[in-house]
Short mmCIF file of N, CA and C in Angstrom, two decimals:
data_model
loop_
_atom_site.label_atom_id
_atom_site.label_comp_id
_atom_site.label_asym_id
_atom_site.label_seq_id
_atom_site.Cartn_x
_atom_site.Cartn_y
_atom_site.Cartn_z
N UNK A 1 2.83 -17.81 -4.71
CA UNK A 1 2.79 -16.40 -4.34
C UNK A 1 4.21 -15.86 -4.38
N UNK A 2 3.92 -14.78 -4.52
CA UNK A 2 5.82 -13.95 -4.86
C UNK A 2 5.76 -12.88 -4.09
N UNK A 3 6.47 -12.69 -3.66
CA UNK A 3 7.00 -11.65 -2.24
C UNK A 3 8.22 -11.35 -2.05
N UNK A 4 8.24 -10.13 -2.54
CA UNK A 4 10.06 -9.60 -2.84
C UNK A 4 10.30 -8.69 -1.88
N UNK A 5 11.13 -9.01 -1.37
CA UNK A 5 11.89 -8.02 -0.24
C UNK A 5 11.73 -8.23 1.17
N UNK A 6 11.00 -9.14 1.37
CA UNK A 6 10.60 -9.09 2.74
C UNK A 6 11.44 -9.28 4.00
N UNK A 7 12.28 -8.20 4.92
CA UNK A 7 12.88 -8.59 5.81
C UNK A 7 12.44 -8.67 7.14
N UNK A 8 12.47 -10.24 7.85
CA UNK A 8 12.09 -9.86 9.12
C UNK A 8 12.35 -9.70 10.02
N UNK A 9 13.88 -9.42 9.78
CA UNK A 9 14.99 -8.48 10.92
C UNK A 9 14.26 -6.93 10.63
N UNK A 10 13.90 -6.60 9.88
CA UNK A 10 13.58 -5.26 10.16
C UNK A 10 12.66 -4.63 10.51
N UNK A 11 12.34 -4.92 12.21
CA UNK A 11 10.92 -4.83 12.79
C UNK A 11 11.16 -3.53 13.21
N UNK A 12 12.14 -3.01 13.61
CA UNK A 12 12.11 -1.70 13.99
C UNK A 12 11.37 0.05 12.77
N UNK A 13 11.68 -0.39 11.64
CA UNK A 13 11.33 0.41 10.61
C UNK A 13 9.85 -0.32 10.45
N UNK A 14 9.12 1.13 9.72
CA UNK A 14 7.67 1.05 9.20
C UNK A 14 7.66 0.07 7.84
N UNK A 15 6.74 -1.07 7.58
CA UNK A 15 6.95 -1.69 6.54
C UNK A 15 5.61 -1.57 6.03
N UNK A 16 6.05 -1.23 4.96
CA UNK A 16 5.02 -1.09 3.32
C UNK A 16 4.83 -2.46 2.93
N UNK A 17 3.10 -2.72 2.25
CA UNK A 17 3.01 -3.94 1.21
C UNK A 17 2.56 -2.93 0.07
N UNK A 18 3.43 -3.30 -1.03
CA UNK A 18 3.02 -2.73 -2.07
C UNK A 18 2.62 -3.89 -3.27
N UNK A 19 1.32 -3.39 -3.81
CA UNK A 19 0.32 -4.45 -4.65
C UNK A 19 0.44 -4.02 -6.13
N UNK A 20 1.13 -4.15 -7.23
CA UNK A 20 0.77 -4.08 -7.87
C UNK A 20 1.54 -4.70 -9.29
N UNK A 21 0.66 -5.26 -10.59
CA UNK A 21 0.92 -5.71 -11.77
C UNK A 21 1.82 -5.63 -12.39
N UNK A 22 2.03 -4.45 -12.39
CA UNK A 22 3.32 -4.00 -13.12
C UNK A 22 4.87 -3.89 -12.43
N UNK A 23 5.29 -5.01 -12.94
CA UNK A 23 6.96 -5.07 -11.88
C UNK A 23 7.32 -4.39 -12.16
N UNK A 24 7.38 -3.40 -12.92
CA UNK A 24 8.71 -2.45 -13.38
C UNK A 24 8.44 -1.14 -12.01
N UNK A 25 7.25 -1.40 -11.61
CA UNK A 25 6.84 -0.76 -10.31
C UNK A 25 7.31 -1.38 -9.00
N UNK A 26 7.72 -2.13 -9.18
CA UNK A 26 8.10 -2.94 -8.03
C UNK A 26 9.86 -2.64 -7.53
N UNK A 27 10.72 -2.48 -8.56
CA UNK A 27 12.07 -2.11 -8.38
C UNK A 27 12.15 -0.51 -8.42
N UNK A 28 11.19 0.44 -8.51
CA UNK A 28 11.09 1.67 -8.23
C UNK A 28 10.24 1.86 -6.99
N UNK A 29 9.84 1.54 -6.12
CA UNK A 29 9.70 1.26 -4.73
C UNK A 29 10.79 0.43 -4.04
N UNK A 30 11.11 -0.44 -4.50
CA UNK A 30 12.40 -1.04 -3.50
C UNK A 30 13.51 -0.74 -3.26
N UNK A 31 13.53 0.34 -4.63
CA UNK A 31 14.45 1.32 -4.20
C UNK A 31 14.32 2.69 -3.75
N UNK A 32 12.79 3.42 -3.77
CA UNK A 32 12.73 4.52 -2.96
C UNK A 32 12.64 4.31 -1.75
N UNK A 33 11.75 4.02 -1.07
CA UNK A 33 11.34 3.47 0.25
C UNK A 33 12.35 3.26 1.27
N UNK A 34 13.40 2.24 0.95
CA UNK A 34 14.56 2.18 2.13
C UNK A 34 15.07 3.10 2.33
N UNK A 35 14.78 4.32 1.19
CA UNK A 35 15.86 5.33 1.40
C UNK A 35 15.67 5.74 2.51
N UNK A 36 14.09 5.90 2.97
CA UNK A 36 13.40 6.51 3.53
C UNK A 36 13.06 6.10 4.91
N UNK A 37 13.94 5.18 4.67
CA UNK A 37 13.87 4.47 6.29
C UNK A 37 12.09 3.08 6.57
N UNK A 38 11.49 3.06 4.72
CA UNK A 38 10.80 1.89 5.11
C UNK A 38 10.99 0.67 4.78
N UNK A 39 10.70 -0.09 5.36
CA UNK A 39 11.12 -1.57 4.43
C UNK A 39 9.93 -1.69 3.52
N UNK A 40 9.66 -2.62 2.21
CA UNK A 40 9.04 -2.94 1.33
C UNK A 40 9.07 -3.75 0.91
N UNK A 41 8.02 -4.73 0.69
CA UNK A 41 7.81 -6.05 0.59
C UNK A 41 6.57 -5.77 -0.68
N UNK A 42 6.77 -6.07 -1.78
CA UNK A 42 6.12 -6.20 -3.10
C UNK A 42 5.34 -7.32 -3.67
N UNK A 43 4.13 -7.77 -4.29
CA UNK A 43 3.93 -8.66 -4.69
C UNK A 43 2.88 -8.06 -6.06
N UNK A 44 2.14 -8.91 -6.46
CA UNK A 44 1.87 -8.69 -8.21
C UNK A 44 0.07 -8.86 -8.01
N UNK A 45 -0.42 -8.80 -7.17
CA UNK A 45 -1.94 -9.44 -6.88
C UNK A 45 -2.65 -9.09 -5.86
N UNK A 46 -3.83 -9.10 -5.56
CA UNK A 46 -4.51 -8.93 -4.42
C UNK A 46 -4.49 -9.91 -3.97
N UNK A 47 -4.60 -11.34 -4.68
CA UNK A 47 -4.76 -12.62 -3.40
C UNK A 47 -3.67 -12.64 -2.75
N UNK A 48 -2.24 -12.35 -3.60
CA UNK A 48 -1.23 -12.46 -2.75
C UNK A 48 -1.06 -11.45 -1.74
N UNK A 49 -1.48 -10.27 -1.96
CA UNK A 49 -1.60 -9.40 -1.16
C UNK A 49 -1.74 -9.85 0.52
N UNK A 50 -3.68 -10.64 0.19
CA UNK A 50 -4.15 -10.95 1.15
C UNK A 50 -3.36 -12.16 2.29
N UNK A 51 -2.75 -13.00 1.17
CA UNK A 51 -2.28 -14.21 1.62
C UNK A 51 -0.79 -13.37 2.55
N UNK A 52 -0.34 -12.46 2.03
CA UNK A 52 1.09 -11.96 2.70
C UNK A 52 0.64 -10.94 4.34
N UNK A 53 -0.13 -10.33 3.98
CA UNK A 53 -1.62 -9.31 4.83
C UNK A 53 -1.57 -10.69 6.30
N UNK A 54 -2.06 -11.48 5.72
CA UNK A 54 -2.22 -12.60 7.02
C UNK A 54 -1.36 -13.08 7.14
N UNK A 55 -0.01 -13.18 6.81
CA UNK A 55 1.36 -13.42 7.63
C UNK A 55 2.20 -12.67 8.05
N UNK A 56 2.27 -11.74 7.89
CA UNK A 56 3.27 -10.61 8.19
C UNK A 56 2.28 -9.48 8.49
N UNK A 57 2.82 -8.73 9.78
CA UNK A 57 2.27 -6.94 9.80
C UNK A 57 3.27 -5.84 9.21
N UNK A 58 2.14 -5.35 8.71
CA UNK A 58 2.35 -4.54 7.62
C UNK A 58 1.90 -2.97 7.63
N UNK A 59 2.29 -2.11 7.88
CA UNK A 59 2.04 -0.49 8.55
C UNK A 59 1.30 -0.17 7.69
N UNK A 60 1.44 0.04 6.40
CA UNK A 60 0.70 0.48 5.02
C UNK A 60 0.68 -0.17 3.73
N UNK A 61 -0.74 -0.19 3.76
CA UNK A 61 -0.66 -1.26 2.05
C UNK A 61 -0.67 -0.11 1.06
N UNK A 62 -0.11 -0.39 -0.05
CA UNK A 62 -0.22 0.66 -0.85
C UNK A 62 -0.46 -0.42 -2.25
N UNK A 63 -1.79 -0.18 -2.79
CA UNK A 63 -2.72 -0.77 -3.80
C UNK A 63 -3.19 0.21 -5.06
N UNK A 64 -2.34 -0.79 -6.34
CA UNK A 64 -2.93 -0.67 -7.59
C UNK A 64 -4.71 -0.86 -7.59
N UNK A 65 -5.36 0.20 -8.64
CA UNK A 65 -6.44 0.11 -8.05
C UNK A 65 -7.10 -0.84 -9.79
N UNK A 66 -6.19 -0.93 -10.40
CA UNK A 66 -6.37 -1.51 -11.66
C UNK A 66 -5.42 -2.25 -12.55
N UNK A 67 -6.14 -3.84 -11.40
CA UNK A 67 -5.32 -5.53 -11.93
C UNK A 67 -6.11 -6.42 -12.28
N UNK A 68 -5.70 -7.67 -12.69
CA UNK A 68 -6.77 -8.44 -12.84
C UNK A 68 -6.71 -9.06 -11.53
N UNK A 69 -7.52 -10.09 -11.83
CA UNK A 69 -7.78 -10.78 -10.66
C UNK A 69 -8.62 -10.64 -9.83
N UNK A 70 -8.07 -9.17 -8.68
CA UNK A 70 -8.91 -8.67 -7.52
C UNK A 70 -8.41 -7.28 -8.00
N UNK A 71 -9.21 -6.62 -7.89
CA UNK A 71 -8.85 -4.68 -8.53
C UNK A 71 -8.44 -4.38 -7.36
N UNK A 72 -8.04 -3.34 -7.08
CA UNK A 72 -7.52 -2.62 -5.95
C UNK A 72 -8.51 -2.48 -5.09
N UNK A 73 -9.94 -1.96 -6.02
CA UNK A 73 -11.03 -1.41 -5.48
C UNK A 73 -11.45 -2.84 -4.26
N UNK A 74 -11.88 -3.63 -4.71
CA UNK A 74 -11.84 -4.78 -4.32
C UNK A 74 -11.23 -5.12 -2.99
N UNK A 75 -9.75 -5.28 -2.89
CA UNK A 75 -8.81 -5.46 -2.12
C UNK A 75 -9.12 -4.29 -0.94
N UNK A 76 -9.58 -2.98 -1.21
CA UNK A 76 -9.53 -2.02 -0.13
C UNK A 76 -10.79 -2.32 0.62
N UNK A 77 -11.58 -2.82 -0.35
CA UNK A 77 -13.04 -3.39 0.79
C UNK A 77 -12.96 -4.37 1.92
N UNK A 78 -11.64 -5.58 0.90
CA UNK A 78 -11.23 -6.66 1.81
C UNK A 78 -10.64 -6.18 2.90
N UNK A 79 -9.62 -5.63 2.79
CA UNK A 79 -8.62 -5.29 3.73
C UNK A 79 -9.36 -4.69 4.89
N UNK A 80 -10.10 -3.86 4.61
CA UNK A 80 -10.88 -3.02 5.27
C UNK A 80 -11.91 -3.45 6.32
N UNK A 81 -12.01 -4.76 5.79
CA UNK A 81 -13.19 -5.96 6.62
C UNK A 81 -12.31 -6.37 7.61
N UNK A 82 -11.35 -6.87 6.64
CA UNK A 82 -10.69 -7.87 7.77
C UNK A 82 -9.36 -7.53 8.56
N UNK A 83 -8.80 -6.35 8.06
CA UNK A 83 -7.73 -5.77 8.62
C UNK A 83 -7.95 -4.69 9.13
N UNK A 84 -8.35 -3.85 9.51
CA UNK A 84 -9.06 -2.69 9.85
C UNK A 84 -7.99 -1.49 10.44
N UNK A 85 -6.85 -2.15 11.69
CA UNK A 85 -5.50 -1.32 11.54
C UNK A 85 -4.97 -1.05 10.44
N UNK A 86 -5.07 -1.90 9.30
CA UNK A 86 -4.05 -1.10 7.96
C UNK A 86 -4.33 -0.39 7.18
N UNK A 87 -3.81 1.05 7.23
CA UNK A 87 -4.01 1.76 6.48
C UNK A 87 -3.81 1.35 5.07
N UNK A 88 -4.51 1.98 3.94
CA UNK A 88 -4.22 1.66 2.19
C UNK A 88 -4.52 3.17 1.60
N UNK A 89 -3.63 3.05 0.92
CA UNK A 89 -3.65 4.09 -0.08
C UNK A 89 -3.90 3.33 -1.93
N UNK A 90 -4.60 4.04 -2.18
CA UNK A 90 -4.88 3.44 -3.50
C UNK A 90 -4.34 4.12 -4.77
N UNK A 91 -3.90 3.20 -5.78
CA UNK A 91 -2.94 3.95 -6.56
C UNK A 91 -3.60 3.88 -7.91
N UNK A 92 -4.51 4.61 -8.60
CA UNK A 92 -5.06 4.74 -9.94
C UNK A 92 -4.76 5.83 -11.14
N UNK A 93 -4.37 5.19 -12.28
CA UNK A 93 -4.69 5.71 -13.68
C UNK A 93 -6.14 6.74 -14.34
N UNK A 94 -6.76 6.27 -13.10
CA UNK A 94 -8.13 6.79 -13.19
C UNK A 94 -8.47 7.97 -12.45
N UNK A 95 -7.05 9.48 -13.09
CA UNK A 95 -7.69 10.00 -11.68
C UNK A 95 -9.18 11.16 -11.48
N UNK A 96 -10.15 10.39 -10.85
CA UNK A 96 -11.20 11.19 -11.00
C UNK A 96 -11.69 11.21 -9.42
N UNK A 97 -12.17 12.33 -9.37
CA UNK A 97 -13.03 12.48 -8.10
C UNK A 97 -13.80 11.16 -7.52
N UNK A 98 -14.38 10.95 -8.57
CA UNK A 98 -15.60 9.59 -7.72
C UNK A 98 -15.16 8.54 -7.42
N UNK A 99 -14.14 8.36 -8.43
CA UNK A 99 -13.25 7.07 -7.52
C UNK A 99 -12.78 7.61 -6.63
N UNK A 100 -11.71 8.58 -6.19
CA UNK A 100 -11.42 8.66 -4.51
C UNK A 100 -11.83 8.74 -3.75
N UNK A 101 -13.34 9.41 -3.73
CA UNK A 101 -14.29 9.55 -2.95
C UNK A 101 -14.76 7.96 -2.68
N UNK A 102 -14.93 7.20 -3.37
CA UNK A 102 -15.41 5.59 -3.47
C UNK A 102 -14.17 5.13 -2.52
N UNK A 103 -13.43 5.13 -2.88
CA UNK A 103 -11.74 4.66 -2.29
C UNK A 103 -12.03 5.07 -0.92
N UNK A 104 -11.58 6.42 -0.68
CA UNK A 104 -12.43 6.71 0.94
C UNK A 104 -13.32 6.28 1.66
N UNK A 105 -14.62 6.41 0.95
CA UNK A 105 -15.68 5.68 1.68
C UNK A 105 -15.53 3.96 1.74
N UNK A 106 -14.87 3.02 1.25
CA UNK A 106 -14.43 1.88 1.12
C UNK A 106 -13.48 1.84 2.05
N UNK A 107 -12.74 2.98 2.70
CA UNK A 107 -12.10 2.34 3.50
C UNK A 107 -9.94 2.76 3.44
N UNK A 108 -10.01 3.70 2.36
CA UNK A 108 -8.80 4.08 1.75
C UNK A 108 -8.23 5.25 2.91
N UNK A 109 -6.77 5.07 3.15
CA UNK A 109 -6.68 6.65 3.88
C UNK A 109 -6.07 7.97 2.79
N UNK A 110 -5.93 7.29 1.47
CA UNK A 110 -5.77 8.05 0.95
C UNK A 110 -5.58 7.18 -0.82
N UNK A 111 -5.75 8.46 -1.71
CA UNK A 111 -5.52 7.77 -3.09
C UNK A 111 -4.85 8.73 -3.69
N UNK A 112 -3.71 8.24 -4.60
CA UNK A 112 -2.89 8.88 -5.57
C UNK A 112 -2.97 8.65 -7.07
N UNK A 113 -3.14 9.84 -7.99
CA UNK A 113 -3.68 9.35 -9.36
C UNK A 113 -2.29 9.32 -9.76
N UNK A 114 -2.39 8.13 -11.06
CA UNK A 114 -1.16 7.86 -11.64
C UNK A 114 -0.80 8.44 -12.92
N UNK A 115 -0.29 9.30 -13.39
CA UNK A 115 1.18 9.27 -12.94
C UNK A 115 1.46 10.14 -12.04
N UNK A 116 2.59 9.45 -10.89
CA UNK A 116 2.87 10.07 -9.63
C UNK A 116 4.70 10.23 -9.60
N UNK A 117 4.78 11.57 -9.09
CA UNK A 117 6.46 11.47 -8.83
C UNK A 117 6.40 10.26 -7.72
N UNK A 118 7.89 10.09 -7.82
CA UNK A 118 8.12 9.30 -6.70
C UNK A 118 8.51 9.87 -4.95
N UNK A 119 8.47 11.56 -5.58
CA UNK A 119 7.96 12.36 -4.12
C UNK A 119 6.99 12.01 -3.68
N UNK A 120 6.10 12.32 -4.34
CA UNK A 120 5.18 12.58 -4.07
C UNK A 120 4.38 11.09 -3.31
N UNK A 121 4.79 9.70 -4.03
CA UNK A 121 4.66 8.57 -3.43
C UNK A 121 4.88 8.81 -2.11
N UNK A 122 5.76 9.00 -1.73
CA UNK A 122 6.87 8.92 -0.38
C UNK A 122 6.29 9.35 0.51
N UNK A 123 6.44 11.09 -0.11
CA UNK A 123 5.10 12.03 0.56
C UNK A 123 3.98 11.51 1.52
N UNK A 124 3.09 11.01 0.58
CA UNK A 124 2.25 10.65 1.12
C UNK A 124 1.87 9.27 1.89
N UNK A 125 2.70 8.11 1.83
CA UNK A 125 3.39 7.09 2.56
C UNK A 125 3.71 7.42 3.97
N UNK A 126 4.68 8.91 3.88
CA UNK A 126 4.96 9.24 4.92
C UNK A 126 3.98 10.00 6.06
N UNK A 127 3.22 10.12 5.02
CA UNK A 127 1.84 11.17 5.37
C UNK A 127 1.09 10.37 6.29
N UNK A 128 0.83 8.90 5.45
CA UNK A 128 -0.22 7.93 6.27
C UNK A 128 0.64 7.26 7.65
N UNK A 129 1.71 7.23 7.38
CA UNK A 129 2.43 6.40 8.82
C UNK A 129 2.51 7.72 9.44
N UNK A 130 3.01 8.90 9.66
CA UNK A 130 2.76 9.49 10.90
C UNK A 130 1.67 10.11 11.55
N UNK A 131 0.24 10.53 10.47
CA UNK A 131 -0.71 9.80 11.31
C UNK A 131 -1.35 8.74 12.07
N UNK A 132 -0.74 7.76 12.19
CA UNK A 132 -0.50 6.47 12.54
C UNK A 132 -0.11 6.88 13.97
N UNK A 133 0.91 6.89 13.96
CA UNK A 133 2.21 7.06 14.71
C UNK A 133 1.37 8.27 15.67
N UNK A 134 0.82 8.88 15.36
CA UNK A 134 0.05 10.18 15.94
C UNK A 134 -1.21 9.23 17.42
N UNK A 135 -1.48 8.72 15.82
CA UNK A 135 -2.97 8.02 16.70
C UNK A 135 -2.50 6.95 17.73
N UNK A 136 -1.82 6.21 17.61
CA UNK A 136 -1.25 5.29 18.53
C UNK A 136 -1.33 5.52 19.49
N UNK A 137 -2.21 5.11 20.97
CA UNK A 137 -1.51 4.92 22.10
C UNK A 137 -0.14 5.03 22.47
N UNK A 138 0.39 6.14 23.60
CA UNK A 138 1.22 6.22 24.02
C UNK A 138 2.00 5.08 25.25
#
């Protein structure tokens, strides 16, 4: 399993798992994200996903919704079973209504069609942790 970035001095900041195939996606999150005050921890898979998911907490998964292996779609059902605090946002090429609506009802707090600025990533990253942060017990 491969897991890039992961710091675990940095419990104080919100930390992202971001899932997806394409590395060249992986060094354009590791470098937006800190800007932003999150940490980000990357890997290439849903199993690894899952396998990183059950060692480390993780504020927001943010999932390719189209890999091999385990699809995103897939992974948001899992997560959703068995992790139920973590929010996921799902990240598809596919952008059509019925998949987000599917994504939602599966369990998504939100989905972004690809191609996405990297505002707009952030955006909505930032979107899902301070509803979070909202809902939390005081």
């Amino acid at each position: 399993m491969e897991a890039e970035n992961y710091d675990s001095d940095a419990s104080e900041r919100p930390h992202a798992l971001a899932v997806d195939d394409e590395v060249t996606i992986h060094g354009v999150l590791e470098r937006i994200f800190p800007r932003e005050g999150i940490q980000v921890t990357t890997c290439s898979s849903g199993t690894d996903a899952l396998e990183l998911i059950d060692e480390h907490d993780f504020d927001v998964l943010l999932a390719d919704a189209q890999m091999p292996e385990m699809g995103g779609m897939e992974l948001v059902e899992r997560v959703s079973e068995e992790y139920p605090h973590l929010d996921i946002v799902l990240l598809s090429t596919q952008g059509n209504v019925q998949q987000a609506v599917r994504a939602m009802q599966k369990g998504a707090a939100d989905y972004i069609p690809k191609p996405f600025s990297t505002d707009e990533l952030v955006d909505r990253g930032k979107s899902v942790l301070e509803k979070q942060q909202a809902a939390a017990p005081a």
